[in-house]
One Martini backbone bead per residue (centre of mass of N, CA, C, O) as a GRO file, in nm:
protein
  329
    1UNK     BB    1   0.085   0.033   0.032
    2UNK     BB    2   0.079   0.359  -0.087
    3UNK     BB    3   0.033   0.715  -0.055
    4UNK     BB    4  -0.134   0.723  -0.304
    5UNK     BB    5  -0.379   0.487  -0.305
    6UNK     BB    6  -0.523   0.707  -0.043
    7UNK     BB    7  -0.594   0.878  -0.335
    8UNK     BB    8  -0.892   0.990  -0.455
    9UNK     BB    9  -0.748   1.185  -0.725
   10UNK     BB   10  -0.586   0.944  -0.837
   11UNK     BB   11  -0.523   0.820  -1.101
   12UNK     BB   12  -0.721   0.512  -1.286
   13UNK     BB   13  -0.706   0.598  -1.541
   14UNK     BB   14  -0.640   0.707  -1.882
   15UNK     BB   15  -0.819   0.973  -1.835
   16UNK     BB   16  -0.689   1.057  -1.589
   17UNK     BB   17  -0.411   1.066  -1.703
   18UNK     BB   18  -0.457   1.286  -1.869
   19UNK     BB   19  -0.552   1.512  -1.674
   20UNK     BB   20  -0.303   1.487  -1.518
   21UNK     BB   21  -0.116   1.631  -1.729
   22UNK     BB   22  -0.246   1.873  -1.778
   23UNK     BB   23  -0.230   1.970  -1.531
   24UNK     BB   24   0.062   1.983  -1.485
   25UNK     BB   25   0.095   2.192  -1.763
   26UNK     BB   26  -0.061   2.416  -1.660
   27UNK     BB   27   0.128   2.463  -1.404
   28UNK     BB   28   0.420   2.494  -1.549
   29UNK     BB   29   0.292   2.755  -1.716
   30UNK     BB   30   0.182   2.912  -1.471
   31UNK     BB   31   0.473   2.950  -1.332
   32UNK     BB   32   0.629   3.084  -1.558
   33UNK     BB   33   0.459   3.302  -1.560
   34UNK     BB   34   0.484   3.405  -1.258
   35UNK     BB   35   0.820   3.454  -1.333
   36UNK     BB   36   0.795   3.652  -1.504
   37UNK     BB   37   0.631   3.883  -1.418
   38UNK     BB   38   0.794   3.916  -1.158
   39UNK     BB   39   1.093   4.003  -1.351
   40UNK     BB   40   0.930   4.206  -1.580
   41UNK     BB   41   0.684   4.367  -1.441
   42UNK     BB   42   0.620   4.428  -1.157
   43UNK     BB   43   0.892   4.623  -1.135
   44UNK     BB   44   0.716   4.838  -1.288
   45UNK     BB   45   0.520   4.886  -1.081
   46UNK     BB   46   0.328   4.985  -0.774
   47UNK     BB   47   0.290   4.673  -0.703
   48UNK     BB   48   0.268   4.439  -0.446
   49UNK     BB   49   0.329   4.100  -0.571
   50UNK     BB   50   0.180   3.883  -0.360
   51UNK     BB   51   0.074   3.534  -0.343
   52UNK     BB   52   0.198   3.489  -0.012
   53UNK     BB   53   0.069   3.558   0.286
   54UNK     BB   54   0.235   3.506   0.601
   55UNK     BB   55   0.135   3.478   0.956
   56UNK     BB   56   0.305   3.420   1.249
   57UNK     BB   57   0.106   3.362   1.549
   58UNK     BB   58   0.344   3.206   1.615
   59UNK     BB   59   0.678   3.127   1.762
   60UNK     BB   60   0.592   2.827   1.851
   61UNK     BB   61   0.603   2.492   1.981
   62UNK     BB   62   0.461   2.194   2.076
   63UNK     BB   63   0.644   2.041   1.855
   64UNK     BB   64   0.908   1.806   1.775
   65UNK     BB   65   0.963   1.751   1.525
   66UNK     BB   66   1.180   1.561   1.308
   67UNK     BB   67   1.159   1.747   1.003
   68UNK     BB   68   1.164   2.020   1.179
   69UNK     BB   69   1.377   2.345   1.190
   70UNK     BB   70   1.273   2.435   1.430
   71UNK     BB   71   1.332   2.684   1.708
   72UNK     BB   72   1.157   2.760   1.994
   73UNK     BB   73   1.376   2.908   2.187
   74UNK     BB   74   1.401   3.155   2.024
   75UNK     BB   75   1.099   3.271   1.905
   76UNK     BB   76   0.889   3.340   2.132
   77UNK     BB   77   0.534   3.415   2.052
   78UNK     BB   78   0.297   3.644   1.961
   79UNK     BB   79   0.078   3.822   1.762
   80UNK     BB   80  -0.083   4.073   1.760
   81UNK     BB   81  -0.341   4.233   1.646
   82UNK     BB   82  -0.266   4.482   1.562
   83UNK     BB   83  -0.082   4.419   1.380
   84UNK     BB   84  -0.208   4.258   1.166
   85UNK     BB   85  -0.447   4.460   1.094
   86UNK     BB   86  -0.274   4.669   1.014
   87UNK     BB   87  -0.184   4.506   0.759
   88UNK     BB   88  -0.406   4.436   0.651
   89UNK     BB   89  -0.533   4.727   0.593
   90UNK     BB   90  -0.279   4.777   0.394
   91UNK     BB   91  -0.336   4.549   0.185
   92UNK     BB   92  -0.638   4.716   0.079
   93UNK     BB   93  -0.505   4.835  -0.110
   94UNK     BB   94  -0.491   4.840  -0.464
   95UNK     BB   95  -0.242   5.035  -0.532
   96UNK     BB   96   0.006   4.832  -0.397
   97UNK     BB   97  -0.155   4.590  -0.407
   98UNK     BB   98  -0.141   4.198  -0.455
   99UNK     BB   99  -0.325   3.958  -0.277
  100UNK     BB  100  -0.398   3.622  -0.336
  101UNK     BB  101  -0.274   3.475  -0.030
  102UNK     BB  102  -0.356   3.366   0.271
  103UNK     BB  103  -0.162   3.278   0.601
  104UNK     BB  104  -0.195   3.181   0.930
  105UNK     BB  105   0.100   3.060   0.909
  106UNK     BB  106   0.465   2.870   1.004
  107UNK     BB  107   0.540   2.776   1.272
  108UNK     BB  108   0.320   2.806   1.501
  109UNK     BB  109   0.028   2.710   1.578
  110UNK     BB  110  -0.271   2.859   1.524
  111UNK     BB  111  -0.391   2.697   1.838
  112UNK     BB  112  -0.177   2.889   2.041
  113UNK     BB  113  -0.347   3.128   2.034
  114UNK     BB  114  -0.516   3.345   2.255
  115UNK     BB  115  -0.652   3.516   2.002
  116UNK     BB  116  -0.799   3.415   1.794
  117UNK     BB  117  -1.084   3.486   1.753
  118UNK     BB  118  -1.008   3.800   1.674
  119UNK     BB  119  -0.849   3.756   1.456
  120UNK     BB  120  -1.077   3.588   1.262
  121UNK     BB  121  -1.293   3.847   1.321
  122UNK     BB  122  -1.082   4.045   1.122
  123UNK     BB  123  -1.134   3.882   0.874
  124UNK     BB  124  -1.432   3.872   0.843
  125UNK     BB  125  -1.482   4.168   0.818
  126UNK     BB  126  -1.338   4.215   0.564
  127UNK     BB  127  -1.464   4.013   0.371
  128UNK     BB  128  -1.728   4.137   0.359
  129UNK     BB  129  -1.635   4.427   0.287
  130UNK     BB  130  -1.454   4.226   0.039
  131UNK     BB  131  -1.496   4.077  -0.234
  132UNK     BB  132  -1.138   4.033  -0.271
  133UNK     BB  133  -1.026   3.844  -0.068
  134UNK     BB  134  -0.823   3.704  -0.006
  135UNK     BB  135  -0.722   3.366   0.030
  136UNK     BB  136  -0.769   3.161   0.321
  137UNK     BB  137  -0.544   2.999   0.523
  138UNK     BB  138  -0.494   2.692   0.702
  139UNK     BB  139  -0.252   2.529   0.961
  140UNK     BB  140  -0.248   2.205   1.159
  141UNK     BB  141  -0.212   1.929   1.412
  142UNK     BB  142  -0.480   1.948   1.637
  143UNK     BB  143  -0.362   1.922   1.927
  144UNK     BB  144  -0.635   2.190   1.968
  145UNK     BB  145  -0.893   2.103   1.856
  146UNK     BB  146  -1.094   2.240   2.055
  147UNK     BB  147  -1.334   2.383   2.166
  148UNK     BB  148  -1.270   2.738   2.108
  149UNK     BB  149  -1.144   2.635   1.854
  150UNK     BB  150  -1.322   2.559   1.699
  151UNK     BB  151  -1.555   2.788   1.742
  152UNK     BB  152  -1.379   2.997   1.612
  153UNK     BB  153  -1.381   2.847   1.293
  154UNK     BB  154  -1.708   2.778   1.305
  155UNK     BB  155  -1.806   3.109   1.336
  156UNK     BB  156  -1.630   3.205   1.142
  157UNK     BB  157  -1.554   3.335   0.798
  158UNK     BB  158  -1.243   3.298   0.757
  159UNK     BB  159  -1.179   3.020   0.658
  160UNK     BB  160  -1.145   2.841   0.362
  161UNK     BB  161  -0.853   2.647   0.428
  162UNK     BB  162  -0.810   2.341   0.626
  163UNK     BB  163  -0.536   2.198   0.753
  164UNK     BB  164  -0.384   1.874   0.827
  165UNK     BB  165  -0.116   1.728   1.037
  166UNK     BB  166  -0.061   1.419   0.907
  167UNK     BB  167   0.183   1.162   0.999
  168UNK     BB  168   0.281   0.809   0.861
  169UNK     BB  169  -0.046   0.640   0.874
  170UNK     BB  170   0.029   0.564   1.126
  171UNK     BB  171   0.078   0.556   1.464
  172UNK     BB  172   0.405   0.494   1.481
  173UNK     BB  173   0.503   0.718   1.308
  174UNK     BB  174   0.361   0.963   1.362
  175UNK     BB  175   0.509   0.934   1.686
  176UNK     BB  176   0.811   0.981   1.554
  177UNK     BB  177   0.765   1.247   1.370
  178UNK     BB  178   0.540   1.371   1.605
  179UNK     BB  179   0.642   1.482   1.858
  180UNK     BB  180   0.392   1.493   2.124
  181UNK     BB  181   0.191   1.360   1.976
  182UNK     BB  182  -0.098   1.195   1.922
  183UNK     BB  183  -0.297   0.992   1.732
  184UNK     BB  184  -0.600   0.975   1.888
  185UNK     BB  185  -0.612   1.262   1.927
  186UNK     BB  186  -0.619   1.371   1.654
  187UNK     BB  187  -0.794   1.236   1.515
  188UNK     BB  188  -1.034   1.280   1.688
  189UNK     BB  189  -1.058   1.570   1.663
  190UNK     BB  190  -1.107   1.565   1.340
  191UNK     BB  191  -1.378   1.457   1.379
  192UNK     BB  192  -1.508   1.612   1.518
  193UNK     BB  193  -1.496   1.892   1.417
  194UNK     BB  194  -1.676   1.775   1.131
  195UNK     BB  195  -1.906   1.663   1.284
  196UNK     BB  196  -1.986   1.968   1.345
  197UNK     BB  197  -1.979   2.100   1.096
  198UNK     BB  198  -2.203   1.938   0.986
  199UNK     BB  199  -2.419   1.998   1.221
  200UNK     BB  200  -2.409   2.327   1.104
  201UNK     BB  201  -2.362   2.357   0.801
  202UNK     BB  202  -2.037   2.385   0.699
  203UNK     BB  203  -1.849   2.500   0.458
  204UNK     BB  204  -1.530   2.338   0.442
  205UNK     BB  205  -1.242   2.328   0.335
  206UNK     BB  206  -0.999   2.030   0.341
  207UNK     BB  207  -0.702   1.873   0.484
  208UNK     BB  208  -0.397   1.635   0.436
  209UNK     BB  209  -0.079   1.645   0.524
  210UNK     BB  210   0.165   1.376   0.438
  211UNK     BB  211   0.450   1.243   0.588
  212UNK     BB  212   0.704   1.036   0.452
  213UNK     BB  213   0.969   0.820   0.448
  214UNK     BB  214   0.822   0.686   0.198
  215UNK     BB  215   0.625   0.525  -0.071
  216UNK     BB  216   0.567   0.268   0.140
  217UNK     BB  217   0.346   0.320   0.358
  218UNK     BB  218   0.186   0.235   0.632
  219UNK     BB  219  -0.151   0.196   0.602
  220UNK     BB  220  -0.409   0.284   0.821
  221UNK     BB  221  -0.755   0.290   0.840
  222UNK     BB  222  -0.800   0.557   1.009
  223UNK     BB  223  -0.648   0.699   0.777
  224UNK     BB  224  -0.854   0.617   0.528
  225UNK     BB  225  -1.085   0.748   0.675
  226UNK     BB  226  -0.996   1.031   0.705
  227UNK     BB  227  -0.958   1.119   0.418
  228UNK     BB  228  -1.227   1.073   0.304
  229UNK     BB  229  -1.347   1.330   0.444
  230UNK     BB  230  -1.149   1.521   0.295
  231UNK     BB  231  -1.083   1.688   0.051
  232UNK     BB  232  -0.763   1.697   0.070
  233UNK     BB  233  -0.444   1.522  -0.059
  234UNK     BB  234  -0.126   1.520   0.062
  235UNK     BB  235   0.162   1.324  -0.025
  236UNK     BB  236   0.499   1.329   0.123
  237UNK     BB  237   0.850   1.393   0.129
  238UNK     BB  238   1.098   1.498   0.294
  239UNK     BB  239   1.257   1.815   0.356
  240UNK     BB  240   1.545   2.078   0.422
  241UNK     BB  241   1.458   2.309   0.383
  242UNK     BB  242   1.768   2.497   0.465
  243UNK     BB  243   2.002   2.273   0.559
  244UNK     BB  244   2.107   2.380   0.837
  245UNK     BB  245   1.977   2.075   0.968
  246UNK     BB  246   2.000   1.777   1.119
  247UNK     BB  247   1.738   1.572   0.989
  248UNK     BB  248   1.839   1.312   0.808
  249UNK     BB  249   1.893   1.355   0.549
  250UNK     BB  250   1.960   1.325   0.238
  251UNK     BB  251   2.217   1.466   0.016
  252UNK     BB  252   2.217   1.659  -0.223
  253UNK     BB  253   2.416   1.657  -0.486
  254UNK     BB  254   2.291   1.944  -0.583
  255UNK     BB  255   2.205   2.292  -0.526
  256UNK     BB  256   1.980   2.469  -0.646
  257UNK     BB  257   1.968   2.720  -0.845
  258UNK     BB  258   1.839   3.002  -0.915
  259UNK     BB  259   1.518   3.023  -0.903
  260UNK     BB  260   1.276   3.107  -0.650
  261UNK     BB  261   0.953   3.087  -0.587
  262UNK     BB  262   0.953   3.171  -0.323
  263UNK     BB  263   1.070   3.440  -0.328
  264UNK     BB  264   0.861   3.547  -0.567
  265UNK     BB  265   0.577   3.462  -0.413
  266UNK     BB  266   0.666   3.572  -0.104
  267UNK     BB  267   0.616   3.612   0.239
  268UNK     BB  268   0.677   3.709   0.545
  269UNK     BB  269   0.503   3.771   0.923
  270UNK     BB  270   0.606   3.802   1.211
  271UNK     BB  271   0.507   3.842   1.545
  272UNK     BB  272   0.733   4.121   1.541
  273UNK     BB  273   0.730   4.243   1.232
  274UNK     BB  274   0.906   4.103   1.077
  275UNK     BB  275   1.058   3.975   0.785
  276UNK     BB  276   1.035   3.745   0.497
  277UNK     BB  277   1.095   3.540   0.243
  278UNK     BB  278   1.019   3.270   0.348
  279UNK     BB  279   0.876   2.951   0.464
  280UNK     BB  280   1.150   2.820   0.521
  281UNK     BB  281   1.219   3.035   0.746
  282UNK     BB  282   1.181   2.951   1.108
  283UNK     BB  283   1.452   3.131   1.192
  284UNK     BB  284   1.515   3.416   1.098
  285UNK     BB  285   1.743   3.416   0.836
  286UNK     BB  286   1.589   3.607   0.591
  287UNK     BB  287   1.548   3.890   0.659
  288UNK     BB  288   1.409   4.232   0.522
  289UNK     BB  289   1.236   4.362   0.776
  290UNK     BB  290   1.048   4.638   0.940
  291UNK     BB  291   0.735   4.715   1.029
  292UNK     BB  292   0.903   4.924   1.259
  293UNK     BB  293   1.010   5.103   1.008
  294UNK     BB  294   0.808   4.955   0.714
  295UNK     BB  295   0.663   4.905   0.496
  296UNK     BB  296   0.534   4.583   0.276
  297UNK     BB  297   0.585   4.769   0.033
  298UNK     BB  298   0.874   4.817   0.076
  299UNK     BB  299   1.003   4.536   0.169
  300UNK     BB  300   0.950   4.355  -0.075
  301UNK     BB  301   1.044   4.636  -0.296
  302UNK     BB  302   1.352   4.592  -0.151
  303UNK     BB  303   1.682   4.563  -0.159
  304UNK     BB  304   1.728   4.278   0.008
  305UNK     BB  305   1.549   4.139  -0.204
  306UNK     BB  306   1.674   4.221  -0.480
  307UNK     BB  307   1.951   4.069  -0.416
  308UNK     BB  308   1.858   3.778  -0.429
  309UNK     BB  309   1.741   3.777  -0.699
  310UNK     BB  310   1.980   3.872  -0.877
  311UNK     BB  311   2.178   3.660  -0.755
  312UNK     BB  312   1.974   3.413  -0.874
  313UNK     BB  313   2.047   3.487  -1.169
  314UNK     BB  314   2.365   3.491  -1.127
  315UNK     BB  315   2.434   3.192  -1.012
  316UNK     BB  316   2.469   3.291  -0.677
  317UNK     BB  317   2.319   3.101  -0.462
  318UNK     BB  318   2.577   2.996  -0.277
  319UNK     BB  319   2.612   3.310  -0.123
  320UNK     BB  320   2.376   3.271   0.026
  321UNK     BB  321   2.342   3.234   0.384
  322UNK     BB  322   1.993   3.127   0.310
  323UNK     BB  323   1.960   3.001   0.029
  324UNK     BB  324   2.250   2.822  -0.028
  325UNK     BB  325   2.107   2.513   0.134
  326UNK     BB  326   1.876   2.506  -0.014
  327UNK     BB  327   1.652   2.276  -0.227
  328UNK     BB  328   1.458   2.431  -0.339
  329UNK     BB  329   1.283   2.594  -0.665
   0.00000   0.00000   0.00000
């Protein structure tokens, strides 16, 4: 049994491989449009095209994943919500800013901070406010998934895709992956949510995504029953984020050059106000501006992130101290 066999969206037919390549054709040519766009239009504009705007609610976590390369002891601490807001209203501006998704999540859990419900209802209310407000996710690993966390989820119209991180398919893997949760209460969790959700008559896009250690990991039926009940399932093999910590992983034979994706598309808000470059970096060590001395329409589009970038076109992605050691593309 292999992680493909228990996604339910993965081809099983002829027709269903052709929709397949398909879609991943067209995904290819619009990654491509959106690096040109990116590299020789955008900065001709006055507007910051941010296509990822990540939020950092929580700079700590609670699980010592085995390979996420956060260190909690670094930068614990919440985002206060006047920040939050502070940003969304900034982000309005619709001549300064194109924010395409918005994401709740970064390193820390989002449902570890303590205004969650405060966060979640100042999204609500621009959501209302404007139809065209960014696609809002969030990410959590579900291990306080109750109480007051599902009330606020489920109570205000915030949040369009909400995913869960279960990882390695069984009880056994799962909880060697993910040290510190326990897998049935995370699953409790997660099925409790949903059964609220429906008799609520809420209707919530939902996600699991799952880490494997290989390509055949033992899926358990309640791994099986957990997908089968969620929107979409995705799963993945293990990345070493920014290269800089030993997870355990196989070194790449050669790091990635040229540009990054990551970096073309998105931003991170980290909890104290300073800006990174993307998610990959969950320890700010790719900081490139601070929300208290600049606005985030500055740091975007200022010389910091620009020299990443041009670094990156000429082939000299190994020079940069945080870009250098990622794997990613």
């Amino acid at each position: 049994m292999t992680a493909r066999d228990t996604d339910r969206y993965a081809p099983r037919t002829p027709l269903g491989h052709v929709k397949d390549a398909v879609l991943r054709a067209r995904l290819h040519v619009e990654r491509g449009l959106d690096r040109a766009s990116a590299l020789y239009v955008e900065p001709r504009r006055h507007r910051a095209v941010i296509r990822a705007l990540n939020f950092e609610l929580a700079g700590a976590c609670n699980l010592r994943c085995k390979w996420c390369s956060l260190d909690s002891r670094l930068r614990p601490g919440f985002m206060d919500p006047a920040l939050f807001e502070r940003v969304l209203d900034d982000i309005a501006d619709t001549e300064r800013y194109d924010v395409r998704v918005i994401n709740l999540h970064h390193s820390g859990d989002i449902l570890l901070h303590p205004r969650l419900r405060e966060i979640l209802e100042s999204v609500e209310r621009r959501k209302r406010a404007r139809p065209d407000f960014p696609y809002v996710q969030a990410l959590t690993s579900a291990t306080h998934l109750t109480g007051d966390r599902v009330e606020a989820l489920l109570a205000t119209d915030a949040v369009d895709w909400l995913r869960f991180s279960v990882d390695g398919g069984n009880p056994r893997d799962f909880e060697a992956i993910r040290v510190g949760a326990r897998w049935e209460r995370v699953v409790g969790n997660i099925h409790a949510f949903l059964d609220e959700a429906e008799r609520r008559g809420r209707e919530l896009r939902t996600g699991v995504i799952a880490v494997f250690e290989t390509g055949e990991p033992e899926i358990a039926p309640e791994f099986r029953d957990l997908v089968a009940r969620v929107t979409n399932y995705m799963p993945r093999l293990p990345h070493n984020w920014v290269g800089k910590t030993d997870l355990g992983l196989p070194a790449e034979p050669a790091p990635p050059q040229g540009l990054c994706r990551f970096v073309l598309a998105q931003t991170v808000v980290l909890h104290d106000g300073r800006v990174t470059l993307c998610c990959n970096d969950l320890n700010a060590e790719g900081v490139i501006g601070d929300l208290n001395e600049r606005s985030l329409h500055d740091i975007f589009r200022g010389p910091e992130r620009r020299a990443v970038i041009d670094a990156m076109r000429a082939e000299r992605r190994h020079d940069l101290a945080f870009c250098g050691t990622c794997s990613q593309e």
